[in-house]
Each structure stands twice: as C-alpha cells, then as structure tokens.
CSV table of C-alpha atoms in Angstrom, one decimal:
chain,number,residue,atom,x,y,z
G,1,MET,CA,-14.5,3.8,-2.5
G,2,SER,CA,-16.0,0.8,-4.2
G,3,ASP,CA,-15.1,-0.1,-7.7
G,4,LEU,CA,-17.7,-2.6,-8.3
G,5,GLY,CA,-17.2,-5.0,-11.3
G,6,SER,CA,-14.3,-3.0,-12.6
G,7,GLY,CA,-12.5,-6.3,-14.1
G,8,ASP,CA,-9.5,-4.6,-13.6
G,9,ASP,CA,-6.8,-7.8,-13.4
G,10,GLY,CA,-4.7,-5.9,-10.8
G,11,MET,CA,-1.8,-5.8,-12.7
G,12,SER,CA,-2.6,-2.6,-14.8
G,13,GLY,CA,-4.4,-0.5,-12.4
G,14,SER,CA,-3.2,3.3,-12.5
G,15,LYS,CA,-4.0,3.6,-8.7
G,16,TYR,CA,-0.6,1.5,-8.0
G,17,ASN,CA,1.3,3.5,-10.1
G,18,ALA,CA,2.3,0.9,-12.6
G,19,SER,CA,5.7,2.6,-13.5
G,20,ASN,CA,7.0,2.0,-10.2
G,21,MET,CA,5.9,-2.0,-9.8
G,22,GLU,CA,8.4,-4.8,-9.1
G,23,GLY,CA,7.6,-8.1,-10.3
G,24,SER,CA,4.2,-7.3,-11.7
G,25,SER,CA,4.4,-10.3,-14.1
G,26,SER,CA,4.3,-12.6,-11.2
G,27,ARG,CA,1.2,-14.4,-10.1
G,28,ASN,CA,0.1,-16.1,-6.7
G,29,ASP,CA,-2.1,-19.1,-5.9
G,30,PHE,CA,-5.0,-17.2,-5.5
G,31,GLU,CA,-4.7,-15.8,-9.0
G,32,SER,CA,-4.9,-18.7,-11.9
G,33,GLY,CA,-1.4,-20.5,-12.7
G,34,LYS,CA,-2.2,-19.6,-16.3
G,35,ALA,CA,-1.9,-16.0,-16.7
G,36,SER,CA,-4.0,-16.5,-20.2
G,37,SER,CA,-7.1,-18.2,-18.1
G,38,ALA,CA,-6.9,-15.9,-15.3
G,39,VAL,CA,-10.3,-14.1,-14.8
G,40,GLU,CA,-10.3,-11.8,-11.7
G,41,GLN,CA,-13.0,-9.4,-10.7
G,42,GLU,CA,-11.9,-6.7,-8.4
G,43,LEU,CA,-15.5,-5.9,-5.8
G,44,ALA,CA,-14.3,-3.2,-4.1
G,45,THR,CA,-11.3,-1.4,-2.7
G,46,LYS,CA,-10.0,0.9,0.2
G,47,MET,CA,-7.1,3.2,0.2
G,48,LEU,CA,-5.5,4.4,3.7
G,49,GLN,CA,-2.8,6.8,3.9
G,50,ILE,CA,-0.7,5.8,6.9
G,51,GLN,CA,2.4,8.0,8.0
G,52,SER,CA,4.5,8.3,4.3
G,53,LYS,CA,3.0,5.0,3.0
G,54,ARG,CA,-0.2,4.5,0.9
G,55,PHE,CA,-2.1,0.8,1.6
G,56,TYR,CA,-4.8,-0.6,-0.6
G,57,LEU,CA,-7.2,-3.2,0.4
G,58,ASP,CA,-8.8,-4.9,-2.9
G,59,VAL,CA,-11.7,-7.2,-2.5
G,60,LYS,CA,-11.1,-9.5,-5.5
G,61,GLN,CA,-12.7,-12.7,-6.8
G,62,ASN,CA,-11.6,-15.4,-9.3
G,63,ARG,CA,-12.0,-19.1,-9.9
G,64,ARG,CA,-11.1,-20.0,-6.8
G,65,GLY,CA,-13.2,-17.7,-4.8
G,66,ARG,CA,-12.8,-14.6,-3.1
G,67,PHE,CA,-9.7,-13.0,-1.1
G,68,ILE,CA,-8.1,-9.5,-0.1
G,69,LYS,CA,-5.0,-8.3,-1.9
G,70,VAL,CA,-3.3,-6.0,0.3
G,71,ALA,CA,-0.8,-3.7,-1.6
G,72,GLU,CA,1.8,-1.4,0.5
G,73,ILE,CA,3.0,1.4,-1.9
G,74,GLY,CA,6.3,3.4,0.0
G,75,ALA,CA,6.9,7.0,-0.3
G,76,ASP,CA,9.7,6.1,-2.6
G,77,GLY,CA,7.0,4.3,-4.9
G,78,ARG,CA,8.2,0.6,-3.9
G,79,ARG,CA,5.5,-1.8,-3.7
G,80,SER,CA,4.8,-4.9,-1.6
G,81,GLN,CA,1.7,-7.2,-1.3
G,82,ILE,CA,0.2,-9.9,0.1
G,83,TYR,CA,-2.9,-12.1,-0.5
G,84,LEU,CA,-5.4,-13.2,2.1
G,85,ALA,CA,-8.3,-15.6,1.5
G,86,LEU,CA,-11.4,-14.0,3.6
G,87,SER,CA,-11.6,-16.2,6.2
G,88,THR,CA,-8.0,-15.5,6.9
G,89,ALA,CA,-8.5,-12.0,6.5
G,90,ALA,CA,-11.1,-12.3,9.2
G,91,GLU,CA,-8.4,-14.2,11.4
G,92,PHE,CA,-5.7,-11.3,10.8
G,93,ARG,CA,-8.6,-8.8,11.9
G,94,ASP,CA,-8.8,-10.2,15.2
G,95,HIS,CA,-5.1,-10.5,15.7
G,96,LEU,CA,-4.8,-6.8,14.7
G,97,SER,CA,-7.2,-6.1,17.9
G,98,SER,CA,-4.9,-8.1,20.0
G,99,PHE,CA,-1.5,-6.6,18.5
G,100,SER,CA,-3.0,-3.1,19.0
G,101,ASP,CA,-4.6,-3.7,22.5
G,102,TYR,CA,-0.6,-4.8,23.3
G,103,TYR,CA,0.8,-1.5,21.3
G,104,ALA,CA,-1.7,0.4,23.7
G,105,SER,CA,-0.2,-1.1,26.7
G,106,LEU,CA,3.6,-0.7,25.6
G,107,GLY,CA,5.3,2.6,27.1
G,108,PRO,CA,7.3,4.9,24.9
G,109,PRO,CA,10.2,3.4,22.8
G,110,ASN,CA,13.4,2.9,24.3
G,111,THR,CA,16.2,2.8,21.7
G,112,ASP,CA,18.4,1.8,24.4
G,113,ASN,CA,16.8,-1.3,25.4
G,114,LEU,CA,15.2,-3.2,21.9
G,115,PRO,CA,15.0,-6.6,21.8
G,116,GLU,CA,17.9,-8.2,19.9
G,117,ASP,CA,15.7,-9.1,16.9
G,118,GLY,CA,13.3,-6.3,17.6
G,119,LYS,CA,10.4,-8.5,17.9
G,120,LEU,CA,7.7,-7.4,20.8
G,121,LYS,CA,4.8,-9.9,20.0
G,122,SER,CA,4.4,-12.6,17.4
G,123,GLU,CA,1.8,-14.6,16.1
G,124,MET,CA,1.4,-17.1,13.1
G,125,MET,CA,-1.7,-17.8,11.0
G,126,ILE,CA,-1.8,-21.0,8.4
G,127,LYS,CA,-4.2,-21.4,5.6
G,128,ASP,CA,-4.0,-24.3,3.1
G,129,ASN,CA,-0.6,-23.8,1.8
G,130,ARG,CA,0.1,-20.4,3.1
G,131,ARG,CA,1.6,-19.2,6.3
G,132,TYR,CA,1.5,-15.6,7.7
G,133,TYR,CA,3.6,-14.2,10.2
G,134,LEU,CA,2.5,-11.2,12.4
G,135,ASP,CA,5.5,-9.7,14.2
G,136,LEU,CA,5.2,-6.4,16.3
G,137,LYS,CA,8.7,-4.9,15.8
G,138,GLU,CA,10.5,-1.9,17.3
G,139,ASN,CA,13.6,-0.1,15.3
G,140,ALA,CA,15.2,3.1,15.4
G,141,ARG,CA,12.4,4.4,13.4
G,142,GLY,CA,9.7,3.4,15.6
G,143,ARG,CA,6.9,0.5,16.3
G,144,PHE,CA,5.6,-1.4,13.1
G,145,LEU,CA,3.9,-4.8,12.3
G,146,ARG,CA,5.6,-6.9,9.9
G,147,VAL,CA,3.2,-9.2,8.1
G,148,SER,CA,4.8,-11.9,6.0
G,149,GLN,CA,3.3,-14.5,3.9
G,150,THR,CA,5.2,-17.6,2.7
G,151,ILE,CA,3.8,-20.2,0.5
G,152,THR,CA,5.2,-23.8,1.7
G,153,ARG,CA,6.2,-25.3,-2.1
G,154,GLY,CA,8.7,-22.8,-2.2
G,155,GLY,CA,7.3,-19.3,-3.4
G,156,PRO,CA,8.5,-16.0,-2.7
G,157,ARG,CA,7.9,-14.5,0.6
G,158,SER,CA,5.8,-11.5,0.7
G,159,GLN,CA,5.7,-9.1,3.3
G,160,ILE,CA,4.3,-5.6,4.1
G,161,ALA,CA,5.3,-3.3,7.0
G,162,LEU,CA,2.3,-1.5,8.8
G,163,PRO,CA,3.0,1.5,11.2
G,164,ALA,CA,1.8,0.6,14.4
G,165,GLN,CA,-0.2,4.1,14.9
G,166,GLY,CA,-2.2,2.7,11.5
G,167,MET,CA,-3.5,-1.0,13.0
G,168,ILE,CA,-6.6,0.1,14.3
G,169,GLU,CA,-7.5,2.5,11.0
G,170,PHE,CA,-6.1,-0.7,9.2
G,171,ARG,CA,-8.2,-3.1,10.9
G,172,ASP,CA,-11.4,-1.1,10.9
G,173,ALA,CA,-11.1,-0.8,7.0
G,174,LEU,CA,-10.8,-4.7,6.9
G,175,THR,CA,-13.6,-4.9,8.7
G,176,ASP,CA,-15.8,-2.8,6.7
G,177,LEU,CA,-14.7,-5.0,4.0
G,178,LEU,CA,-15.8,-8.2,5.7
G,179,GLU,CA,-18.9,-7.0,6.5
G,180,GLU,CA,-19.8,-6.3,3.2
G,181,PHE,CA,-18.5,-9.4,1.5
G,182,GLY,CA,-18.4,-11.8,4.6
G,183,ALA,CA,-15.4,-14.2,5.8
G,184,ASN,CA,-16.8,-17.1,3.4
G,185,ASP,CA,-14.1,-17.6,0.6
G,186,THR,CA,-16.3,-18.8,-2.1
G,187,GLY,CA,-18.1,-16.2,-4.0
C-alpha cells in the first residue's frame, strides 16, 4: 500500500486514470504557486472502495510541509479532490468518529420527511486560509458526508462525497496514515 519516495507529482499518476481528470493543470496552496518549482514527494497512499467510488488518501510532502490529498473517483471516472494538512486530517478524523456515531443513532431513511436542505449534521474546521465544511446529508439515494474545502482568498470550492456507510472505513485508513506520519504539518 505504501509507495515510499515515488516522486510522483500527483498529476500524472496512472492510479487516478489520467484520461478522466478534470482541471488537472490547477495547483493548490499546498503545492507551490509556481508549477515548475513544485517538488512534491508521495510518501504513502491508501485506496478504499466504498460503494461505486474509489478514494485515494495520499500522504505527500513539499517545501511547505506534509499533507494528505484525498481524491474521489466516481464510477463514471469523475474526479474530485481536497487537501488536508496533517493537523487538519487529525481533526477531520475526530469529526468522522462523531459523524459515524450520529449516523449509527439514526433510524432508517425516511424519504418522505427529508430536511429541506438535506442536512442532518454539520461542522466546520478552519486551518490557516482554508475552511472545511462537513455536512452529513440525506437525499433520495441515501446518506453521505459532503466535505467541502474553500480558500478564503477566492480559490475554487473543492468537495468530495463520502457514502455514510464508509465513514468508519475512511476514518480507520486516515488513522493508519496519521499513526505512521503523525499530525505535525512540517516534514
């Protein structure tokens, strides 16, 4: 499961099915603002299959420190991703425990009595210039955790949707990576 020191820049990796990537030329704050000077090292990766989606959790390191890139690949090949500093990933893991406990306490879905916006539980995390919105939602297809990432100075909104049944498996994979690499953002 680990891919130590691959030097993969994350943009050409075959594991993401490069032919289906959207917006592959954009970079985020964890990656250097200058594409030519971005030296990024992949330290480890985990892949999870949850329902019809694949999730990749990649621990990476660049000049600014260590972070986790979470990529969601849908059955149709559509790709979404968010980036978490290791300290934020630890906070996210703790929220996943809370959300999974809440999810377990819910009865069976009632599509006749859905909240208007579909939200069942929400939390927000802030790290530097990033905000992360965690929303446990329900719609006609089921319950899921929507994780949205925004950058305060006007960057694009990124989001993934994690099926609620996979929250514990996702949390456990995140915990494994945090135990191996710690929750310290600096390399």
